[in-house]
Coordinates of C-alpha atoms in Angstrom, one line a residue:
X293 CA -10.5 10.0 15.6
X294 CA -9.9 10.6 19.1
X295 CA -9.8 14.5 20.1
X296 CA -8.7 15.9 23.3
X297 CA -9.3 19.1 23.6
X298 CA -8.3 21.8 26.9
X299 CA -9.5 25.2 27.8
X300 CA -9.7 26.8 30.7
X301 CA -5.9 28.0 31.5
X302 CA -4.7 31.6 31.6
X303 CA -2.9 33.9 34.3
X304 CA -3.7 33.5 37.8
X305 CA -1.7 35.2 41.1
X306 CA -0.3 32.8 44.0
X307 CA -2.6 31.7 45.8
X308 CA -5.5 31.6 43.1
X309 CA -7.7 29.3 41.3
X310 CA -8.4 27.9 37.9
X311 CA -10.6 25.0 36.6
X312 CA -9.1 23.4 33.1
X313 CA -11.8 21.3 31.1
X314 CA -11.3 18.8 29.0
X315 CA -13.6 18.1 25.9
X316 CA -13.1 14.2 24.7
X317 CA -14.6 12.7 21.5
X318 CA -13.7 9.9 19.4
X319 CA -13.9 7.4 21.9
X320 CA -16.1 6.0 24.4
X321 CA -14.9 8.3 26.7
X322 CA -16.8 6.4 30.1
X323 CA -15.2 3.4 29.3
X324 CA -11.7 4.9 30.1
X325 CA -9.6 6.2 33.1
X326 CA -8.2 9.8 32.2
X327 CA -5.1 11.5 33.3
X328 CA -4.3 15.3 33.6
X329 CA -0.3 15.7 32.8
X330 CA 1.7 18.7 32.9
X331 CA 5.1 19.9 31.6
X332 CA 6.8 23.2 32.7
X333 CA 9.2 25.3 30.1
X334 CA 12.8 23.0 30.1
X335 CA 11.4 20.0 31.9
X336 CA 9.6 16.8 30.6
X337 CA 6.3 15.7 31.4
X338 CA 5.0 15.4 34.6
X339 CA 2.0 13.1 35.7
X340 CA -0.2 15.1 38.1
X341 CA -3.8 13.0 38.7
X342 CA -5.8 10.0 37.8
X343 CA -9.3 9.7 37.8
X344 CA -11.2 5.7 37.1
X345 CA -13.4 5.3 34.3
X346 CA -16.8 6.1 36.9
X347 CA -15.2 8.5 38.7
X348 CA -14.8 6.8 42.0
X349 CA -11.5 6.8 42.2
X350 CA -8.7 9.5 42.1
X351 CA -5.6 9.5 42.9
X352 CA -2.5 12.8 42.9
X353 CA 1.0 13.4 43.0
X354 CA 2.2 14.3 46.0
X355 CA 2.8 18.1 45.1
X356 CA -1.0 19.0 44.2
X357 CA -2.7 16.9 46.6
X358 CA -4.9 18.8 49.0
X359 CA -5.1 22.0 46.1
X360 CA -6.6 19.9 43.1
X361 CA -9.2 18.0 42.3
X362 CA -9.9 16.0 39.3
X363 CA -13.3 14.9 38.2
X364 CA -15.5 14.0 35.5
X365 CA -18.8 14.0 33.7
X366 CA -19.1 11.0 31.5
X367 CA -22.8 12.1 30.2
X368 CA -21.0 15.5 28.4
X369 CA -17.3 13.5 27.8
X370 CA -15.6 16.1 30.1
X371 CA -12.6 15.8 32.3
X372 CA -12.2 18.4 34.6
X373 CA -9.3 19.4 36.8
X374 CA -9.9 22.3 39.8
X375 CA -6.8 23.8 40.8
X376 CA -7.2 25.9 44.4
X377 CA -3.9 27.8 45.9
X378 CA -2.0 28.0 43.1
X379 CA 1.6 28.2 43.1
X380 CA 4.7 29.7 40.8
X381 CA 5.7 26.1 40.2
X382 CA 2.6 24.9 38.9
X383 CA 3.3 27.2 36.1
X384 CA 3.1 24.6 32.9
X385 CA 1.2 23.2 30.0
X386 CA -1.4 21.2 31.2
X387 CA -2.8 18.4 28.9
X388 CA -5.4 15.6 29.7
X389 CA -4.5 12.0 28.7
X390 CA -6.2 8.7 28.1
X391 CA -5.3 6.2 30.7
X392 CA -4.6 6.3 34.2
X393 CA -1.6 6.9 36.3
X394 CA 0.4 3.9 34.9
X395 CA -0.5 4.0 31.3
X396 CA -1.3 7.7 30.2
X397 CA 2.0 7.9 28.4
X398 CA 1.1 5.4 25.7
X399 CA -2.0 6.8 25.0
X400 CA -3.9 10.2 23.6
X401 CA -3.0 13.6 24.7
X402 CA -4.0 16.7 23.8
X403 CA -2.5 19.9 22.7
X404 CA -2.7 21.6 26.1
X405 CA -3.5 24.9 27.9
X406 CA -1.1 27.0 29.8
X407 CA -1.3 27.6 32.9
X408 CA 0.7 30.8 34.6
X409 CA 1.0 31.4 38.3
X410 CA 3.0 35.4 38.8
X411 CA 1.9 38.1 40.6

């Protein structure tokens, strides 16, 4: 069955990085756009980037473009997402999803990694 599987968050001051991963099985994970997605405490989800099934094409919402950067390795089925100048309100659980920016939400998604941003 399909497994999506994130590590990688944790506690992090303003202004500081993180890299999430994403571990994919189940599927044939190169054959498939992925999604990172994110929900802060009280609030639905929020779509944050999109990445083509070979990699060559990304796309962001407007609030994280310019501090992350999605990418992938389709040899080890990893999604990655770096996150540079981190700020309070990215504070959330960060998930990756099957699909891209107009279909994650009727995909997979995985159980998530929290991400913190406090000093």
């Amino acid at each position: 069955q399909v497994q999506l599987v994130e590590s990688g968050g944790g506690l992090v001051q303003p202004g500081g990085s993180l890299r999430l991963s994403c571990a994919a099985s189940g599927f044939t994970f190169g054959s498939y756009a992925m999604s990172w997605v994110r929900q802060a405490p009280g609030k639905g989800l929020e779509w944050v980037s999109s990445i083509s099934s070979d990699g060559a094409g990304t796309v962001y919402a407007d609030g994280v473009k310019g501090r992350f950067t999605i990418s992938r390795d389709n040899a080890k089925n990893m999604l990655y997402l770096q996150m540079n100048s981190l700020k309070p309100e990215d504070t959330a659980g960060y998930s990756c999803a099957t699909g891209g920016r107009a279909i994650w939400s009727r995909g997979y998604r995985g159980q998530g990694t929290q991400v913190t941003v406090s000093s």
